[in-house]
């Protein structure tokens, strides 16, 4: 059991580029993060997940790694990293590194060699295929628009990249590739990092023969996810990783797993699995797909509460006692939680941020807080294309508006403003001074102008702030086995306004009630007879009355 400390832990995610700049070049860095550790400690987090900080051409902000054993210059040096880790450990904070090994950068030495010829020591490090009738080997579309194949004239072959052309997929079938990965993992673990968040780790085993993917009528490419997620050898690779590397260290592992089902997750994280500690799945953030299947995630449809509840409940029930899940509303790839699931207008931004925090932190799993979420940071509401930076957003615009002409410009801009990952990537809002205290230089990415109102300096000292509410949520969880381990009971699944559930553990019951609307509604869950109210986002309690975005938690003993 001692090895399961991560079940009680809260993870705080830092996007280093946007966290704190220490040398005023406009880019967040490791010394900047080190300065801010006391803030993260004050919130009560136990673990920091650091987005990639390795050497990278930065086509996808560090998710295209050219050297796994060195630090990107803009973030600092290895000495800065060692100081960060030592300082974190000194403050009893753990550090999870981002392990990006489905693909490397096309600038990585392995790929530079691999692309030269079909018979060098690195030829089989990537997934190469001959053209078929002078074209791509199959219909696979990349996650970042366009084909998932790029032609290399030197080899007369195509290479596979599920993401951008600058992110070629590694060939995990090659045992030498796996040895290289085990070795780079040991490099970081021997430095005493506390574990890994594994980027798209359920995509590493491709289906035999690379068959065509399902393609919506009129769509330029097939949708790869159903084909490439949770592939045939994934369990074998993860078990080998565990035998060779992870089992020799006491660390935490979380697998990012787009497209995984609870049944898949149990095979990775179950008691007998010996693969990973927990999954990071996407069902609850992949609801309301666009009515036009060619557009996938790009849409404008409000999420129906019943669908959201059903997705979360499904995972709660299926994994109970059998596996372990991550709990999150947003990260660096998702829009801001309060704008997406709450209400970011001034009247309700704080209330709904607290309501979302309550709803999530009382579930079973390990909660993740994405930088700025603890302040109730919102989407930026961009209106023009030149405000965007992220290649996923820019490529999708190019493909859907300019090349395929699937939708018009204003509609795509609206979709981007709601769904773009750039919403999460604006610099951290520390205070109301110029550039929000993020940098004294020109920030790499514009700030959300609402930093003058929503910022850490204002919230840390305010008892009623979102920050201090999150602190309470985290403290509650740290002190309650019921919250960590209790069994989940779904209440009124068809209620379109209120999300209510119970948790049961050793004769005690937790009741959580959250109003997801701006209306006052009435619900009676016998809260009048509770032993204690543990937390709520309004100062008083009006019993069965639930005011806009009201959320409250009761204990029954
Ligand atoms: C993951 C990362 C995302 C990145 C992609 C490719 O989904 O979270 O930011 O773009 O993988 O590495
Ligand atoms: Ca800097």
XYZ file of C-alpha atoms and ligand atoms in Angstrom:
570
model
C 0.000 0.000 0.000
C 2.854 2.387 0.710
C 3.507 2.387 -3.011
C 0.047 3.806 -3.642
C 0.770 7.298 -2.337
C -0.414 8.626 -5.691
C -4.017 7.716 -4.875
C -4.019 10.433 -2.214
C -2.041 12.913 -4.279
C -3.046 16.056 -6.127
C -1.140 16.823 -9.322
C -0.513 20.389 -10.416
C 0.338 20.770 -14.100
C 2.887 23.370 -15.169
C 3.251 24.482 -18.782
C 6.771 25.842 -18.267
C 6.727 28.170 -21.240
C 3.853 30.117 -19.732
C 4.539 29.836 -15.999
C 7.240 32.270 -14.891
C 9.993 33.967 -16.847
C 13.105 34.650 -14.733
C 15.428 36.318 -17.263
C 12.926 38.497 -19.123
C 13.303 36.909 -22.546
C 9.524 36.466 -22.525
C 9.619 32.673 -22.110
C 8.844 30.879 -18.868
C 11.795 28.842 -17.561
C 13.021 26.438 -14.899
C 14.492 29.053 -12.513
C 11.161 30.883 -12.780
C 9.291 27.742 -11.783
C 11.710 27.124 -8.919
C 10.862 30.592 -7.546
C 7.178 29.725 -7.681
C 7.323 26.361 -5.896
C 6.140 27.873 -2.584
C 2.954 28.990 -4.353
C 2.276 25.437 -5.557
C 3.065 24.135 -2.095
C 0.679 26.641 -0.567
C -2.123 25.376 -2.787
C -1.460 21.944 -1.315
C -0.439 20.015 -4.430
C 1.851 17.007 -3.990
C 3.135 16.437 -7.494
C 4.056 18.700 -10.400
C 3.626 17.424 -13.941
C 6.018 19.353 -16.103
C 5.220 19.620 -19.799
C 8.284 18.799 -21.968
C 11.446 20.769 -21.259
C 13.855 18.839 -23.483
C 15.710 20.121 -26.538
C 13.207 20.655 -29.305
C 12.657 22.664 -32.492
C 9.376 23.582 -30.782
C 7.092 22.895 -33.704
C 4.632 21.578 -31.137
C 5.921 23.420 -28.068
C 8.284 20.711 -26.912
C 6.280 17.645 -27.976
C 8.812 17.204 -30.767
C 11.989 16.207 -28.941
C 15.376 16.295 -30.643
C 17.446 15.345 -27.576
C 15.912 13.521 -24.610
C 18.884 14.061 -22.338
C 19.253 17.828 -22.516
C 17.221 20.874 -21.551
C 15.831 23.316 -24.075
C 18.034 26.452 -23.907
C 15.084 28.765 -23.378
C 14.141 26.838 -20.219
C 17.651 26.829 -18.721
C 20.390 24.274 -18.160
C 20.661 20.835 -16.613
C 22.038 22.579 -13.526
C 18.805 24.609 -13.381
C 16.842 21.383 -13.627
C 18.846 19.775 -10.826
C 18.186 22.832 -8.661
C 14.477 22.686 -9.444
C 14.299 19.020 -8.517
C 16.303 19.473 -5.319
C 14.226 22.451 -4.284
C 10.979 20.616 -5.056
C 12.069 17.598 -3.025
C 13.155 19.849 -0.194
C 9.605 21.235 -0.121
C 8.147 17.748 -0.332
C 6.921 18.202 -3.890
C 7.405 15.522 -6.519
C 8.154 16.071 -10.202
C 6.668 14.068 -13.057
C 8.391 14.396 -16.403
C 6.544 14.279 -19.703
C 7.674 11.176 -21.584
C 7.056 11.722 -25.297
C 8.014 8.491 -27.023
C 5.289 7.752 -29.549
C 7.347 10.046 -31.767
C 10.481 12.166 -31.801
C 11.297 15.363 -33.630
C 12.372 14.991 -37.260
C 15.525 16.767 -36.060
C 16.387 13.952 -33.663
C 19.603 12.234 -34.624
C 17.804 8.881 -34.988
C 15.489 10.289 -37.626
C 18.241 12.209 -39.391
C 20.028 8.865 -39.851
C 16.894 6.872 -40.547
C 15.818 9.034 -43.454
C 19.170 8.605 -45.273
C 18.777 5.021 -46.489
C 17.068 1.686 -46.038
C 20.159 -0.030 -44.656
C 21.695 1.980 -41.872
C 21.551 1.145 -38.142
C 18.591 3.520 -37.690
C 16.609 2.564 -40.811
C 14.009 0.684 -38.785
C 13.670 3.170 -35.950
C 10.626 4.732 -37.625
C 7.649 3.480 -39.631
C 8.529 3.562 -43.325
C 6.349 2.276 -46.160
C 6.584 2.175 -49.934
C 4.178 4.319 -51.933
C 1.023 2.594 -53.156
C 0.219 3.541 -56.776
C 2.465 6.558 -56.337
C 0.532 7.721 -53.266
C 0.467 7.521 -49.484
C 0.385 3.927 -48.171
C -3.076 4.371 -46.620
C -5.783 6.978 -45.918
C -4.693 7.940 -42.412
C -5.190 11.568 -41.428
C -2.910 13.199 -38.873
C -4.247 14.546 -35.576
C -2.973 17.906 -36.766
C -4.764 17.851 -40.174
C -3.428 16.641 -43.512
C -2.111 13.172 -44.269
C -0.279 11.163 -41.593
C 2.399 10.323 -44.193
C 5.240 12.398 -45.617
C 7.431 11.316 -48.533
C 11.209 11.130 -48.151
C 12.883 11.220 -51.591
C 16.172 9.815 -50.271
C 14.500 6.518 -49.357
C 11.724 6.703 -51.934
C 9.366 5.968 -49.030
C 6.822 7.584 -46.781
C 7.196 7.878 -43.009
C 4.288 7.846 -40.591
C 3.510 10.776 -38.294
C 0.233 10.624 -36.373
C 0.913 14.273 -35.480
C 2.843 16.896 -37.493
C 5.389 15.966 -40.197
C 8.038 17.163 -37.712
C 6.929 14.389 -35.309
C 7.753 11.015 -36.961
C 6.365 7.961 -35.117
C 8.890 5.596 -33.586
C 8.773 1.945 -34.589
C 8.101 0.181 -31.289
C 8.245 -3.200 -33.025
C 12.011 -2.732 -33.173
C 13.550 -4.004 -29.902
C 16.441 -1.556 -30.306
C 13.976 1.353 -30.175
C 12.512 0.002 -26.953
C 15.992 -0.359 -25.435
C 16.728 3.269 -26.320
C 13.531 4.344 -24.574
C 14.220 2.273 -21.451
C 17.641 3.839 -21.335
C 16.440 7.433 -21.546
C 13.815 6.700 -18.889
C 16.536 5.378 -16.571
C 18.554 8.522 -17.215
C 15.803 10.669 -15.662
C 14.822 8.199 -12.966
C 18.446 7.968 -11.847
C 18.299 11.712 -11.343
C 15.465 10.926 -8.927
C 12.533 12.367 -10.846
C 9.321 10.962 -9.393
C 7.713 9.473 -12.458
C 6.315 10.065 -15.902
C 3.254 11.341 -17.627
C 3.363 9.365 -20.861
C 2.288 11.256 -23.930
C -0.247 9.431 -26.172
C 1.195 6.173 -24.888
C -1.798 4.126 -26.080
C -0.943 4.960 -29.710
C 2.480 3.250 -29.792
C 1.343 -0.147 -31.111
C 0.030 0.177 -34.649
C -2.388 -2.397 -36.111
C -0.835 -5.108 -38.275
C -0.806 -4.239 -41.961
C -1.774 -0.586 -41.293
C -5.267 -0.895 -42.852
C -7.291 2.133 -43.960
C -9.155 4.006 -41.209
C -12.897 4.824 -41.178
C -13.482 7.892 -43.339
C -16.539 10.153 -43.130
C -18.168 10.957 -46.510
C -16.461 14.022 -47.952
C -13.674 13.969 -45.359
C -10.196 14.281 -46.861
C -8.665 11.548 -44.644
C -9.568 8.626 -42.421
C -9.929 9.038 -38.657
C -6.988 7.155 -37.144
C -7.930 7.127 -33.489
C -10.204 4.063 -33.435
C -7.534 2.132 -35.330
C -4.342 3.162 -33.592
C -5.464 3.485 -29.983
C -4.874 0.522 -27.664
C -3.132 -1.494 -30.377
C -2.348 -5.227 -30.308
C 1.022 -5.085 -28.529
C 0.384 -2.195 -26.160
C 0.054 -4.358 -23.059
C 3.250 -6.230 -23.973
C 5.202 -3.014 -24.410
C 3.941 -1.542 -21.156
C 4.713 -4.735 -19.259
C 8.198 -4.809 -20.728
C 8.636 -1.166 -19.710
C 7.588 -2.084 -16.217
C 9.904 -5.108 -15.985
C 12.874 -3.333 -17.480
C 12.513 0.085 -15.886
C 9.605 1.143 -13.710
C 9.565 -1.764 -11.264
C 13.094 -0.812 -10.204
C 11.990 2.600 -8.918
C 9.226 3.874 -6.631
C 7.543 6.257 -9.034
C 4.173 7.391 -10.309
C 3.078 6.790 -13.885
C 0.119 8.126 -15.801
C -0.663 7.201 -19.379
C -2.309 9.728 -21.664
C -4.823 7.581 -23.546
C -7.044 9.156 -26.188
C -9.757 6.726 -27.263
C -9.286 4.241 -24.387
C -12.320 2.656 -22.751
C -12.630 1.754 -19.050
C -12.151 -1.891 -20.045
C -8.833 -0.988 -21.712
C -7.824 1.096 -18.694
C -8.299 -1.834 -16.333
C -5.824 -3.874 -18.352
C -3.160 -1.167 -17.838
C -3.861 -0.098 -14.270
C -5.542 -3.111 -12.665
C -4.104 -4.863 -9.642
C -2.616 -7.622 -11.753
C -1.596 -5.394 -14.619
C 1.870 -4.235 -13.568
C 1.811 -1.639 -16.289
C 0.784 1.876 -15.213
C -0.632 3.510 -12.082
C -3.373 5.458 -13.793
C -4.809 6.524 -17.119
C -5.638 9.992 -18.364
C -8.609 9.445 -20.626
C -10.696 11.756 -22.773
C -14.275 10.618 -22.839
C -15.719 13.489 -20.789
C -13.872 16.101 -22.866
C -14.855 14.549 -26.201
C -18.629 15.036 -25.968
C -20.893 16.806 -28.457
C -18.840 16.057 -31.557
C -19.591 18.302 -34.484
C -22.734 17.338 -36.381
C -20.456 17.404 -39.429
C -18.120 14.428 -38.844
C -15.502 15.970 -41.106
C -14.896 18.600 -38.428
C -14.401 16.266 -35.460
C -13.659 18.219 -32.290
C -14.193 21.628 -33.896
C -17.670 22.601 -32.823
C -19.776 24.996 -30.910
C -22.393 22.764 -29.349
C -22.868 23.222 -25.598
C -22.139 20.078 -23.637
C -25.294 18.419 -22.303
C -24.997 17.845 -18.567
C -26.558 14.391 -18.845
C -23.850 13.363 -21.323
C -21.109 14.747 -19.140
C -22.471 12.930 -16.110
C -22.857 9.723 -18.016
C -19.233 9.827 -19.223
C -17.829 10.558 -15.763
C -20.126 8.057 -14.063
C -19.207 5.310 -16.476
C -15.528 5.598 -15.490
C -16.312 5.946 -11.790
C -18.316 2.742 -11.765
C -16.164 0.662 -14.075
C -12.814 1.368 -12.398
C -13.953 1.132 -8.766
C -11.694 -1.445 -7.091
C -10.333 -2.494 -10.490
C -8.200 0.334 -11.868
C -7.343 3.987 -11.335
C -8.201 7.140 -13.263
C -7.090 10.769 -13.418
C -9.636 13.504 -12.739
C -9.374 16.698 -14.749
C -11.433 19.373 -16.461
C -8.663 20.911 -18.548
C -4.977 20.791 -19.434
C -2.655 22.366 -22.013
C -4.674 20.737 -24.837
C -8.136 21.805 -23.709
C -10.016 25.074 -23.370
C -10.339 26.542 -19.879
C -12.758 24.615 -17.653
C -14.771 27.577 -16.409
C -15.463 28.777 -19.974
C -16.328 25.320 -21.224
C -18.327 23.700 -18.423
C -19.140 26.686 -16.199
C -19.895 30.324 -16.935
C -17.076 32.840 -17.385
C -19.184 36.008 -17.253
C -18.215 38.233 -14.284
C -21.341 37.355 -12.288
C -20.649 33.618 -12.292
C -16.961 33.076 -13.091
C -15.902 32.549 -9.461
C -18.970 30.607 -8.411
C -18.876 28.254 -11.355
C -15.101 27.734 -11.070
C -15.627 26.636 -7.465
C -18.594 24.483 -8.422
C -16.517 22.647 -11.040
C -13.680 22.160 -8.578
C -16.057 20.663 -6.022
C -17.705 18.333 -8.519
C -14.385 16.937 -9.726
C -12.389 16.748 -6.511
C -15.002 14.651 -4.710
C -14.801 11.863 -7.328
C -12.613 8.767 -7.209
C -9.259 9.158 -8.959
C -6.233 11.436 -8.760
C -7.150 15.105 -9.378
C -5.096 17.271 -11.734
C -5.145 21.065 -11.502
C -3.890 22.860 -14.595
C -1.983 26.101 -13.931
C -4.405 29.009 -13.548
C -7.416 26.749 -13.020
C -6.964 27.343 -9.276
C -7.535 31.043 -10.023
C -10.550 30.450 -12.239
C -8.698 31.594 -15.367
C -10.911 31.778 -18.473
C -10.655 31.363 -22.246
C -9.188 34.379 -24.097
C -12.014 34.755 -26.637
C -9.837 35.503 -29.654
C -11.567 36.879 -32.724
C -8.944 36.724 -35.458
C -6.613 34.051 -36.802
C -3.393 35.994 -36.253
C -3.929 35.783 -32.494
C -3.357 32.019 -32.564
C -0.025 30.287 -32.190
C -0.836 26.569 -31.872
C -0.214 24.419 -34.945
C -3.248 22.210 -34.330
C -5.527 25.256 -34.494
C -3.786 26.895 -37.443
C -3.646 23.661 -39.466
C -7.309 22.924 -38.813
C -8.242 26.379 -40.029
C -6.154 25.945 -43.171
C -7.598 22.530 -43.957
C -11.256 23.254 -43.178
C -11.579 26.809 -44.461
C -8.947 27.244 -47.150
C -8.222 23.830 -48.645
C -11.336 21.689 -48.227
C -13.741 24.630 -47.857
C -15.855 22.628 -45.407
C -16.955 25.694 -43.422
C -16.775 29.464 -43.621
C -14.263 31.630 -41.836
C -16.512 33.157 -39.136
C -17.781 29.722 -38.093
C -14.280 28.264 -37.845
C -13.103 31.284 -35.848
C -15.978 30.747 -33.452
C -15.032 27.077 -33.072
C -11.402 27.999 -32.470
C -12.289 30.554 -29.838
C -14.195 27.888 -27.927
C -11.972 24.879 -28.465
C -8.407 25.969 -29.284
C -5.617 24.764 -27.029
C -4.237 28.285 -27.090
C -6.889 29.201 -24.524
C -4.883 27.243 -21.974
C -1.476 28.526 -23.009
C -1.622 32.245 -22.249
C 0.907 33.177 -19.546
C 0.077 32.601 -15.892
C -1.707 35.509 -14.216
C 0.402 36.326 -11.167
C -0.598 39.925 -10.422
C -2.076 43.066 -12.004
C 1.248 44.654 -13.030
C 2.398 44.822 -16.643
C 2.404 41.307 -18.200
C 0.812 40.008 -15.008
C 4.171 39.486 -13.323
C 4.946 36.729 -15.822
C 7.804 38.594 -17.510
C 9.333 42.028 -17.740
C 10.171 41.318 -21.379
C 7.846 40.794 -24.332
C 5.884 37.592 -23.493
C 6.102 34.831 -26.143
C 2.303 34.788 -26.175
C -0.156 37.558 -25.322
C -1.775 37.543 -21.895
C -5.465 37.205 -21.303
C -6.406 40.871 -20.664
C -8.525 39.859 -17.680
C -5.334 39.371 -15.618
C -5.941 42.759 -14.005
C -8.923 41.167 -12.224
C -8.136 37.452 -12.124
C -4.653 36.940 -10.662
C -2.788 35.076 -7.942
C -1.797 38.125 -5.882
C -5.415 39.131 -5.436
C -6.571 35.605 -4.667
C -3.949 34.232 -2.327
C -4.860 36.775 0.347
C -8.602 36.595 -0.180
C -10.378 33.961 1.927
C -13.260 33.820 -0.523
C -11.164 33.342 -3.678
C -11.161 30.401 -6.045
C -7.549 29.761 -4.980
C -8.472 29.380 -1.333
C -11.484 27.293 -2.213
C -9.217 24.889 -4.148
C -6.889 24.830 -1.140
C -9.794 23.674 0.995
C -10.833 21.042 -1.534
C -7.299 19.683 -1.628
C -6.981 19.682 2.159
C -10.306 17.860 2.463
C -9.176 15.165 0.118
C -5.893 14.733 1.919
C -7.753 14.072 5.145
C -10.495 11.748 3.932
C -10.324 8.092 2.917
C -13.980 8.379 1.991
C -13.146 10.916 -0.729
C -10.154 8.971 -1.998
C -11.541 5.438 -1.897
C -15.339 5.623 -1.569
C -17.577 3.776 -4.005
C -19.544 5.963 -6.382
C -23.315 6.117 -6.586
C -24.882 8.078 -9.422
C -28.075 10.025 -8.585
C -30.723 11.113 -11.078
C -28.726 10.514 -14.243
C -31.390 12.237 -16.354
C -31.309 15.545 -14.435
C -30.172 18.145 -16.975
C -29.454 20.853 -14.363
C -27.932 19.234 -11.318
C -25.031 16.818 -10.947
C -25.542 14.885 -7.714
C -23.717 11.792 -6.521
C -22.815 9.898 -3.385
C -19.668 8.118 -2.255
C -19.742 5.300 0.280
C -16.941 4.013 2.481
C -16.928 2.069 5.745
C -20.442 3.084 6.738
C -20.042 6.756 5.879
C -21.601 8.574 2.948
C -20.590 11.696 1.094
C -23.263 13.635 -0.799
C -22.196 16.054 -3.527
C -24.743 18.366 -5.190
C -23.816 20.819 -7.949
C -26.097 23.146 -9.874
C -24.669 23.514 -13.387
C -27.078 26.337 -14.363
C -27.584 30.043 -13.715
C -31.101 29.302 -12.395
C -32.199 28.716 -8.825
C -33.530 25.159 -8.524
C -34.712 22.907 -5.720
C -33.457 19.403 -4.991
C -33.977 17.310 -1.896
C -31.360 14.668 -1.169
C -32.128 14.641 2.541
C -29.335 17.130 3.114
C -31.286 18.388 6.159
C -30.292 15.203 7.971
C -26.577 15.290 7.163
C -24.112 15.089 10.046
C -21.978 17.852 8.648
C -21.536 20.152 5.656
C -17.933 19.833 4.491
C -17.718 22.595 1.905
C -19.867 24.831 -0.289
C -19.376 27.809 -2.564
C -22.007 30.099 -0.983
C -21.519 31.568 2.502
C -24.813 30.221 3.873
C -26.861 27.116 3.176
C -30.466 27.301 2.055
C -31.156 23.590 2.320
C -32.957 22.202 -0.681
C -32.570 25.493 -2.586
C -29.662 25.537 -5.021
C -28.700 28.987 -6.225
C -26.917 29.544 -9.576
C -23.828 27.304 -9.769
C -24.195 26.381 -6.128
C -22.259 23.331 -5.054
C -22.161 21.661 -1.667
C -20.834 18.570 0.006
C -22.335 16.798 3.025
C -21.153 13.999 5.239
C -23.524 11.369 6.662
C -22.102 9.297 9.505
C -0.375 14.955 -26.576
C 0.054 16.265 -25.974
C -0.141 17.351 -26.975
C 0.736 17.050 -28.156
C 0.468 15.655 -28.713
C 1.582 15.208 -29.599
O -1.722 14.900 -26.839
O -0.632 16.495 -24.771
O 0.117 18.629 -26.461
O 0.519 18.002 -29.151
O 0.376 14.678 -27.703
O 2.740 14.950 -28.855
Ca 13.007 33.029 -19.700
